PDB file of C-alpha atoms in Angstrom:
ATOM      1  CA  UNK S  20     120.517 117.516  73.587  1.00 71.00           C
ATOM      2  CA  UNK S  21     120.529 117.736  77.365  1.00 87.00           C
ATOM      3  CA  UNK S  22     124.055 117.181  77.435  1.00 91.00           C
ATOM      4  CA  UNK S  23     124.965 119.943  75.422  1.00 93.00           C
ATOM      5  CA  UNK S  24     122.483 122.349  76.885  1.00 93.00           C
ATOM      6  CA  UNK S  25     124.645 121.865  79.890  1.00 93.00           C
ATOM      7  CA  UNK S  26     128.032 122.153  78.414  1.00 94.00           C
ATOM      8  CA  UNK S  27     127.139 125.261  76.564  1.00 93.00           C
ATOM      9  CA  UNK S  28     125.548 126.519  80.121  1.00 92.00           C
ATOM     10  CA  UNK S  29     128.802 126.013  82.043  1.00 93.00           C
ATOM     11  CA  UNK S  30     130.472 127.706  78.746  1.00 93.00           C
ATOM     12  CA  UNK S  31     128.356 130.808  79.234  1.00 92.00           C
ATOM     13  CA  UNK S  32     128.965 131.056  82.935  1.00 90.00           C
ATOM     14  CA  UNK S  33     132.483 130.186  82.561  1.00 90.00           C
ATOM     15  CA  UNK S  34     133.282 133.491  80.446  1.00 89.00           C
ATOM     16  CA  UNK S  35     130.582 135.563  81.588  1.00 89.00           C
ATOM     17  CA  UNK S  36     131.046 135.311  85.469  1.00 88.00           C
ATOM     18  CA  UNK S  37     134.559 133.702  85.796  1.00 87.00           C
ATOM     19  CA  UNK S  38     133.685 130.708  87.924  1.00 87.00           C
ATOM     20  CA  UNK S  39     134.980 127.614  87.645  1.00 88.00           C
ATOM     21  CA  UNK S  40     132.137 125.424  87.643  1.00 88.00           C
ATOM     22  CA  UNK S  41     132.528 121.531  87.287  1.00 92.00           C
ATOM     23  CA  UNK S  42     128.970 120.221  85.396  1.00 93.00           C
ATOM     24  CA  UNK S  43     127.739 117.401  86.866  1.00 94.00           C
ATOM     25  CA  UNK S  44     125.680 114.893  83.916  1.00 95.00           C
ATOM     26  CA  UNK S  45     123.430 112.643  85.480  1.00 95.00           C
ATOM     27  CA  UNK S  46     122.024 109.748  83.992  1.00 95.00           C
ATOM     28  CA  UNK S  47     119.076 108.225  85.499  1.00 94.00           C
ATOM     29  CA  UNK S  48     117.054 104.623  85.447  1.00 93.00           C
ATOM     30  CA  UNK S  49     120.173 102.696  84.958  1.00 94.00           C
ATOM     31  CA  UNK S  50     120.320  99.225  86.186  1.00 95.00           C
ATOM     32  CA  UNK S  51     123.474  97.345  84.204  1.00 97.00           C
ATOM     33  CA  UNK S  52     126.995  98.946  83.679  1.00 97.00           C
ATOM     34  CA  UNK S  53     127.285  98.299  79.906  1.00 97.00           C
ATOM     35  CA  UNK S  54     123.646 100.554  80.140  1.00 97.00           C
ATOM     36  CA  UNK S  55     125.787 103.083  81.589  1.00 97.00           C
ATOM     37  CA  UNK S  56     128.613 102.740  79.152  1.00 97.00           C
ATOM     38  CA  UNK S  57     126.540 103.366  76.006  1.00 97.00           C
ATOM     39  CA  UNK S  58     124.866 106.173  77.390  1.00 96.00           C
ATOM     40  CA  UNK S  59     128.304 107.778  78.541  1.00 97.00           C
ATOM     41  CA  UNK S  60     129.926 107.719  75.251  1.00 97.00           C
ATOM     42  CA  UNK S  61     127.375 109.528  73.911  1.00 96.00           C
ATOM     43  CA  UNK S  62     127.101 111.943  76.511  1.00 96.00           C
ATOM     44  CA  UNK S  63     131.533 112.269  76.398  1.00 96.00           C
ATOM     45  CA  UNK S  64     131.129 112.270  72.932  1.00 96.00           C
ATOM     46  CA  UNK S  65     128.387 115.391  72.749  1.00 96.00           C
ATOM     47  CA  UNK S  66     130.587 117.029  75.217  1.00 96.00           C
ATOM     48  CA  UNK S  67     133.833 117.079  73.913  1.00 96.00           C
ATOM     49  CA  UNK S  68     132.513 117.970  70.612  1.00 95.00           C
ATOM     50  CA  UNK S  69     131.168 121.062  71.449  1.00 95.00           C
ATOM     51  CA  UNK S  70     133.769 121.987  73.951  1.00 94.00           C
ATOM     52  CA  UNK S  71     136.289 121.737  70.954  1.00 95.00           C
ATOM     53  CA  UNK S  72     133.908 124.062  68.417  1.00 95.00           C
ATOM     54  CA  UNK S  73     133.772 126.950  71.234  1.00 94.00           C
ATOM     55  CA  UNK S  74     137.956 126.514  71.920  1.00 94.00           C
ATOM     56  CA  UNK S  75     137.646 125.653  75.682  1.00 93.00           C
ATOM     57  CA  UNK S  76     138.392 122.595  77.836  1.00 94.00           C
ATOM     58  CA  UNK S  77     137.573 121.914  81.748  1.00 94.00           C
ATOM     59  CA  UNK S  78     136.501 119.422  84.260  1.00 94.00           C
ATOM     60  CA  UNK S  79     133.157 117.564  83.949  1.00 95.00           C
ATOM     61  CA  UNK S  80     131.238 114.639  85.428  1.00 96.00           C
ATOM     62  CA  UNK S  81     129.401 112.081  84.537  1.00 97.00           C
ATOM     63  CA  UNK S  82     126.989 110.280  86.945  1.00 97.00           C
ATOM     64  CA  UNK S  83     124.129 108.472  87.330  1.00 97.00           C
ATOM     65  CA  UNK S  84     120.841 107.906  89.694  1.00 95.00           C
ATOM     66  CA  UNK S  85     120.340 104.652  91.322  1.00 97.00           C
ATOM     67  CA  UNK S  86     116.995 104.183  91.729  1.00 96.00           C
ATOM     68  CA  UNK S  87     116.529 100.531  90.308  1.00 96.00           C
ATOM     69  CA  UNK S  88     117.303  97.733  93.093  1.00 97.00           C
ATOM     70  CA  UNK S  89     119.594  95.860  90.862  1.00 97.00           C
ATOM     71  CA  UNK S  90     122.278  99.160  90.567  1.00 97.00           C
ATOM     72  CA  UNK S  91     122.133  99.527  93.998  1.00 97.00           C
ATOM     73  CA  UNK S  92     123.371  95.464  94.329  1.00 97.00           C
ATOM     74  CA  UNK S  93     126.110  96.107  91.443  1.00 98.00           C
ATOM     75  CA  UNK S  94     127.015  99.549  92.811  1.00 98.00           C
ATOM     76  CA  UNK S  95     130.833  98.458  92.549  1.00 97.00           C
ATOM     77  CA  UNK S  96     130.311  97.816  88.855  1.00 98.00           C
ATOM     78  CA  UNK S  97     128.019 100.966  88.299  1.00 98.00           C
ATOM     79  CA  UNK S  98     130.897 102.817  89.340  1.00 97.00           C
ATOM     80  CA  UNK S  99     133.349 101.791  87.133  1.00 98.00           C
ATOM     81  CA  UNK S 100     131.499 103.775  85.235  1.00 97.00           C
ATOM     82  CA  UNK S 101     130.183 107.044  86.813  1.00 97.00           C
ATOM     83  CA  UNK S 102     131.724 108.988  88.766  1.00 97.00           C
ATOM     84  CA  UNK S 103     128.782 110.063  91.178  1.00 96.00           C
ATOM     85  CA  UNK S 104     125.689 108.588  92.582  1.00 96.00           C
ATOM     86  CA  UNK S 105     123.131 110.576  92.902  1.00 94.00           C
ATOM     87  CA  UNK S 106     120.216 108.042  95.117  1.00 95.00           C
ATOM     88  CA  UNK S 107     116.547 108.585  93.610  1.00 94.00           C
ATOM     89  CA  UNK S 108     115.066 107.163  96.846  1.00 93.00           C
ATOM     90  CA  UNK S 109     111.594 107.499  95.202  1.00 92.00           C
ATOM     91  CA  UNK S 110     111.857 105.699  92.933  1.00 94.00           C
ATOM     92  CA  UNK S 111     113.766 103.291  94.937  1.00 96.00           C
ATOM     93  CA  UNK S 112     111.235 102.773  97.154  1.00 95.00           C
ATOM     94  CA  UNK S 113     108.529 102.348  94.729  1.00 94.00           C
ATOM     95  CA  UNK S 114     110.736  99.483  93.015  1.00 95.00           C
ATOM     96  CA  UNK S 115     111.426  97.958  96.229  1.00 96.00           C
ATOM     97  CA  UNK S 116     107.912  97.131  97.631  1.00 94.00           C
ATOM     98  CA  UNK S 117     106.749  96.831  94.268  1.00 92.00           C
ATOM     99  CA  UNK S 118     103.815  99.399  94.440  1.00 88.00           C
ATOM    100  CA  UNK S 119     103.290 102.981  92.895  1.00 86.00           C
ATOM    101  CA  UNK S 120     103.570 105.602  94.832  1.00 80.00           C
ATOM    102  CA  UNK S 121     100.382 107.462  93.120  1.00 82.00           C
ATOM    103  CA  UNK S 122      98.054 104.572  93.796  1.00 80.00           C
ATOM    104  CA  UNK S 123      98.671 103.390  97.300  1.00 84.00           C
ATOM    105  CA  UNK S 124      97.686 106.604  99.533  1.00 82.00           C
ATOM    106  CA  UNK S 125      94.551 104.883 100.608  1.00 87.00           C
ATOM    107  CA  UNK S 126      96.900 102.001 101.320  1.00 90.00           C
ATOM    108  CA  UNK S 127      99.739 103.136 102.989  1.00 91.00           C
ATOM    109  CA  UNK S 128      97.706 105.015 105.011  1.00 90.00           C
ATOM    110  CA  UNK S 129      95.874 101.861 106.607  1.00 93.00           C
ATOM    111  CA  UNK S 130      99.241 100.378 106.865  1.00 93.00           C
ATOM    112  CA  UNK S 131      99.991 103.236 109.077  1.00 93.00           C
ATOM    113  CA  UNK S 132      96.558 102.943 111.369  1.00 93.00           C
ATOM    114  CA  UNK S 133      97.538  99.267 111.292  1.00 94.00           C
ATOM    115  CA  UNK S 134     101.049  99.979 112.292  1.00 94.00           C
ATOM    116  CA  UNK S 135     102.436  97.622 109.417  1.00 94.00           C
ATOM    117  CA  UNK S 136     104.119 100.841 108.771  1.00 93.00           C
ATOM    118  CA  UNK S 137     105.549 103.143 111.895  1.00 92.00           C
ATOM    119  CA  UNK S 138     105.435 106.198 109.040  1.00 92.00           C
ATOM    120  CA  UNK S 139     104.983 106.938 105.312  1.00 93.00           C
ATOM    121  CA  UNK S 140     108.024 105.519 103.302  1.00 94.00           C
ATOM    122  CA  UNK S 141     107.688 108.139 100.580  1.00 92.00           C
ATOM    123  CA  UNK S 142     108.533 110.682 103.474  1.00 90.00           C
ATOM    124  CA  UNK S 143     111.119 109.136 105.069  1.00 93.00           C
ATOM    125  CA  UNK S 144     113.354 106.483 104.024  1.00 94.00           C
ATOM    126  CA  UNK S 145     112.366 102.849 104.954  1.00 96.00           C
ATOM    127  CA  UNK S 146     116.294 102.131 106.690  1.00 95.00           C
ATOM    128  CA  UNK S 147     115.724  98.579 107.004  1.00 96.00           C
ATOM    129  CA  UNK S 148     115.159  97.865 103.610  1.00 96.00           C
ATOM    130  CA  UNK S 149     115.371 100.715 101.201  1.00 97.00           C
ATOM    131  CA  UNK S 150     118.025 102.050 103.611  1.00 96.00           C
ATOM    132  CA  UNK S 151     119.967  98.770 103.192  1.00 97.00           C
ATOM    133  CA  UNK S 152     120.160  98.980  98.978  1.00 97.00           C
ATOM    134  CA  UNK S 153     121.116 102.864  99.650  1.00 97.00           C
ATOM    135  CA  UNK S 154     123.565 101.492 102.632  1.00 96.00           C
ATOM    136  CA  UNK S 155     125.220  98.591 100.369  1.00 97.00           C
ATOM    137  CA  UNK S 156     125.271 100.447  97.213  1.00 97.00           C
ATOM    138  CA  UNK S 157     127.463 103.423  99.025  1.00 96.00           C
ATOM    139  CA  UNK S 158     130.114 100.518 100.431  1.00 96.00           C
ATOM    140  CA  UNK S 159     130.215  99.240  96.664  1.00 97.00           C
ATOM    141  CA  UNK S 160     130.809 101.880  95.220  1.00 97.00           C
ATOM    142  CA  UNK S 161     133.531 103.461  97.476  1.00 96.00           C
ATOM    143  CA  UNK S 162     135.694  99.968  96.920  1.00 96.00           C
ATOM    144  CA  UNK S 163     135.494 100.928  93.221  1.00 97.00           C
ATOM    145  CA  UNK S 164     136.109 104.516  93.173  1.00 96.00           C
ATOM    146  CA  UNK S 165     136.891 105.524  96.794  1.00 95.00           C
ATOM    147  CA  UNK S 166     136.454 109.301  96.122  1.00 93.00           C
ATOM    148  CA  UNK S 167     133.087 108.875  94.439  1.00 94.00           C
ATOM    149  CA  UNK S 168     130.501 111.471  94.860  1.00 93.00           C
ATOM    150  CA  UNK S 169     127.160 110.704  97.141  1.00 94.00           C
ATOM    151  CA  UNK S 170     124.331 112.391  97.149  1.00 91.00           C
ATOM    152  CA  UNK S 171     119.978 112.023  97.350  1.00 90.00           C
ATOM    153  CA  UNK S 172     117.521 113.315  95.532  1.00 85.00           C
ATOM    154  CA  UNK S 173     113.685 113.723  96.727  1.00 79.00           C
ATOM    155  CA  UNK S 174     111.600 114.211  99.776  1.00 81.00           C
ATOM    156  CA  UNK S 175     113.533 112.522 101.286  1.00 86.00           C
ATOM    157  CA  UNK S 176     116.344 114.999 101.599  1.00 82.00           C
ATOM    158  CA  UNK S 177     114.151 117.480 103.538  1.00 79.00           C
ATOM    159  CA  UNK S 178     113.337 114.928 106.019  1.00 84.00           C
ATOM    160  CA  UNK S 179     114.954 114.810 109.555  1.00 84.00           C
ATOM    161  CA  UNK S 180     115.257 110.985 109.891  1.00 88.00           C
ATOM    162  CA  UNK S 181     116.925 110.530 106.237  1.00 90.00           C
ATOM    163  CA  UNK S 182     119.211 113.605 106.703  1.00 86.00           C
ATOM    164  CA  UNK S 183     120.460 112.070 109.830  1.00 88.00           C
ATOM    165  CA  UNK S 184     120.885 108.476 108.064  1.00 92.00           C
ATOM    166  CA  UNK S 185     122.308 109.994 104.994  1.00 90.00           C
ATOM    167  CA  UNK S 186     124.915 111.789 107.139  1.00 88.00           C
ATOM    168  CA  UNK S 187     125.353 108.577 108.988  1.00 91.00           C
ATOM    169  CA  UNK S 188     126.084 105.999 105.677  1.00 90.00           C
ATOM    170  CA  UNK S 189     128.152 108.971 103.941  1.00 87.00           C
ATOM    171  CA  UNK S 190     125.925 110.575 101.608  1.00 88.00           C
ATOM    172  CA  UNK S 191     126.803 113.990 101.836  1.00 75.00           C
ATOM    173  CA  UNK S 192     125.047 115.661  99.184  1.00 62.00           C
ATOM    174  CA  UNK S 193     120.736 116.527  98.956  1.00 58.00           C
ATOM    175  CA  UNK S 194     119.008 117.684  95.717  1.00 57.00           C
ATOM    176  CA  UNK S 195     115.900 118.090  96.993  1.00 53.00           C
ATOM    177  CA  UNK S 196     112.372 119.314  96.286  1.00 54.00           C
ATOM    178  CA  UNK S 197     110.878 119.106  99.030  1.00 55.00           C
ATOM    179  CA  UNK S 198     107.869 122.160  99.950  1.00 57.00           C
ATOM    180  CA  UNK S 199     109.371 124.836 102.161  1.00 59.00           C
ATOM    181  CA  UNK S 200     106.569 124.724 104.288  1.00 61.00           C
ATOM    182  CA  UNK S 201     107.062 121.175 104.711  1.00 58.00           C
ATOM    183  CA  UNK S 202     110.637 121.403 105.383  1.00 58.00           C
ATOM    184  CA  UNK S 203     110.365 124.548 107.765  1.00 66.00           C
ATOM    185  CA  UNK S 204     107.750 122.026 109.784  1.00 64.00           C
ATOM    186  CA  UNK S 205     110.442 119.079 109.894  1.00 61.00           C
ATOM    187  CA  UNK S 206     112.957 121.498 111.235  1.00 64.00           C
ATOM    188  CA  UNK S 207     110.809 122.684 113.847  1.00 69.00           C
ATOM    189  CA  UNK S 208     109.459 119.380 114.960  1.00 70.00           C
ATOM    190  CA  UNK S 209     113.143 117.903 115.147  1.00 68.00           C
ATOM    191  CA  UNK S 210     114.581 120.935 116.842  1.00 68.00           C
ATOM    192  CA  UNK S 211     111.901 120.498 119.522  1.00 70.00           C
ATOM    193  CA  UNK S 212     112.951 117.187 119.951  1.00 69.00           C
ATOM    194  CA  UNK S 213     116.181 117.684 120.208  1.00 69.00           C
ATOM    195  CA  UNK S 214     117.819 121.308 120.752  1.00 69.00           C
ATOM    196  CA  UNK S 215     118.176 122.646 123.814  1.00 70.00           C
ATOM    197  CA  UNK S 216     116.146 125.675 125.064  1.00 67.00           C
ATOM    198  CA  UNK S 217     116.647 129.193 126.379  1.00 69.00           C
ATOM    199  CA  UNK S 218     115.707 132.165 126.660  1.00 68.00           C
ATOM    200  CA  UNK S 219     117.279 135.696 126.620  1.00 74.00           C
ATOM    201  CA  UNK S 220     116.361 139.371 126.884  1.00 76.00           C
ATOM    202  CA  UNK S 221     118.017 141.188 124.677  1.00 80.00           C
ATOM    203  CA  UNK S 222     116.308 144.829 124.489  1.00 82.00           C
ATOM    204  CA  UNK S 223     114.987 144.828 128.017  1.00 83.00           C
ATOM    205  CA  UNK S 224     112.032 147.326 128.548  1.00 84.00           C
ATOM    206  CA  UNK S 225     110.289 148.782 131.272  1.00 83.00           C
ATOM    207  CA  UNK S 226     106.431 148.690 131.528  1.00 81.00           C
ATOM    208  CA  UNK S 227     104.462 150.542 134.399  1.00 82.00           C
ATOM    209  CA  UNK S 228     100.647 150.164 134.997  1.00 81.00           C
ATOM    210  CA  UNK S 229      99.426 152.991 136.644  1.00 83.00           C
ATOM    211  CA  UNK S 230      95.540 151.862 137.136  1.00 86.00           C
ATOM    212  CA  UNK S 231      96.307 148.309 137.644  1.00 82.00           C
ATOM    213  CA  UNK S 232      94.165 146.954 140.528  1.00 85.00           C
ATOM    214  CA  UNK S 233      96.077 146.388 143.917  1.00 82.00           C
ATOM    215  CA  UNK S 234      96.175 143.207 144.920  1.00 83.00           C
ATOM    216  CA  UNK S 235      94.978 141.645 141.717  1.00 85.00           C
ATOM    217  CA  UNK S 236      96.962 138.533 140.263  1.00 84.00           C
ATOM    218  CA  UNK S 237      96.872 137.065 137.090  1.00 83.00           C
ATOM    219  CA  UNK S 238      98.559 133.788 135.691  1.00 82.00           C
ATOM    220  CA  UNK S 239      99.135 132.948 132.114  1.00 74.00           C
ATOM    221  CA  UNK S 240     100.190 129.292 131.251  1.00 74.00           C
ATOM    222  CA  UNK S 241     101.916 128.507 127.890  1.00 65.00           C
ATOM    223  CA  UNK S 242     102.620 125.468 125.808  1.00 65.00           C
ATOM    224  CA  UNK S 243     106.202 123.974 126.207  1.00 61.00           C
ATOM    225  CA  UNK S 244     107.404 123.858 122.844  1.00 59.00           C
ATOM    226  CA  UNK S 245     110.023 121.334 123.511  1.00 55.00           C
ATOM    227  CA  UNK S 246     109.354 118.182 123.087  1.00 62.00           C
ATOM    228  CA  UNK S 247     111.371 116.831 125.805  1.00 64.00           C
ATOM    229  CA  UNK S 248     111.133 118.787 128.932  1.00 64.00           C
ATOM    230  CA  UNK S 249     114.452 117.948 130.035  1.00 65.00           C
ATOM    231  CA  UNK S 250     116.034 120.289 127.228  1.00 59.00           C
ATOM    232  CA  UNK S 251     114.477 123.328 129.032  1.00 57.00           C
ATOM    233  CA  UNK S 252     111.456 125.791 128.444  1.00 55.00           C
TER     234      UNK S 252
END
């Protein structure tokens, strides 16, 4: 049903706007490549049956999520198969420690005060061991299909740290839903980390106090927003 919904959607925006759009089908929770395999044929099977009742034929692809440890580990297999990876970090994560993300607040958070954790792993990827699966499932892959499709979906794609080790490992692409507030904070707190500072005048304009006491002096100190002092003020 999905699968059609999608094709018909790419139909309609085909012919009523022109644009060659390529539909990407994602399949998630799959951890064995003959999983992926029966799911695909249906999916294939759904699309090219409708695309030969409405007369039309283009490009489409079929992908899947790896967010179970043991697709990460047979990535070269999974691949045979799809022809994207889309990385559900999440879940991921959640099947990597082996706890649920909705009961262990109280938990992660002591791990934090504890410093068992250095942050929350639900906001930003755990690179030693999550990042590893993510890391090893990306080299797999490419040996299989070396053109394949990368991409993350999650929190994690609005967060500075995993953007940066996403870029790093190749994953290119971020389908995230991540609160705007939230992300707006991220930038600012890694921009004050690391971009340089300056400032400019750009409409100067000329202010002159008339009663202003003679002699009077007043200083006004403000908060360096940068986070490293060295990158200005």
């Amino acid at each position: 049903m999905q699968a059609e919904a999608i094709i018909r959607a790419a139909i309609e925006v085909r012919a009523e706007k022109g644009l060659d759009i390529v539909p990407e089908i994602m399949i998630p929770l799959i951890g064995l490549k003959s999983e992926l395999a029966d799911v695909k044929a249906t999916v294939v099977k759904t699309v090219e049956s409708v695309m030969e009742a409405e007369g039309v034929k283009f490009d489409y692809l079929v992908g899947t999520m790896i967010e179970i440890p043991r697709a990460a580990l047979t990535a070269d297999e999974i691949a045979q198969e799809a022809e994207f990876f889309s990385f559900g970090t999440n879940d991921l994560t959640q099947m990597t420690f082996g706890f649920s993300r909705d009961d262990t607040g109280n938990i992660i958070k002591e791990y934090i005060d504890k410093g068992i954790f250095e942050e929350d792993p639900f906001q930003s990827i755990d690179q030693v061991g999550v990042g590893k699966l993510v890391r090893m499932a990306v080299d797999l892959g490419k040996q299989t299909r070396p053109n394949i499709k990368l991409g993350i979906c999650g929190e994690h794609g609005g967060d500075p740290k995993s953007i940066a080790f996403c870029n790093e490992i190749g994953v290119a692409k971020a389908d995230s839903t991540v609160d705007s507030r939230l992300l707006d904070h991220f930038l600012r707190e890694d921009l004050q980390q690391k971009a340089p500072l300056a400032m400019g005048v750009l409409k100067p304009l000329k202010l002159v106090i008339t009663n202003y006491p003679e002699g009077q002096t007043e200083m006004l100190e403000v908060e360096n927003m940068a986070k490293n002092e060295e990158a200005g003020t």
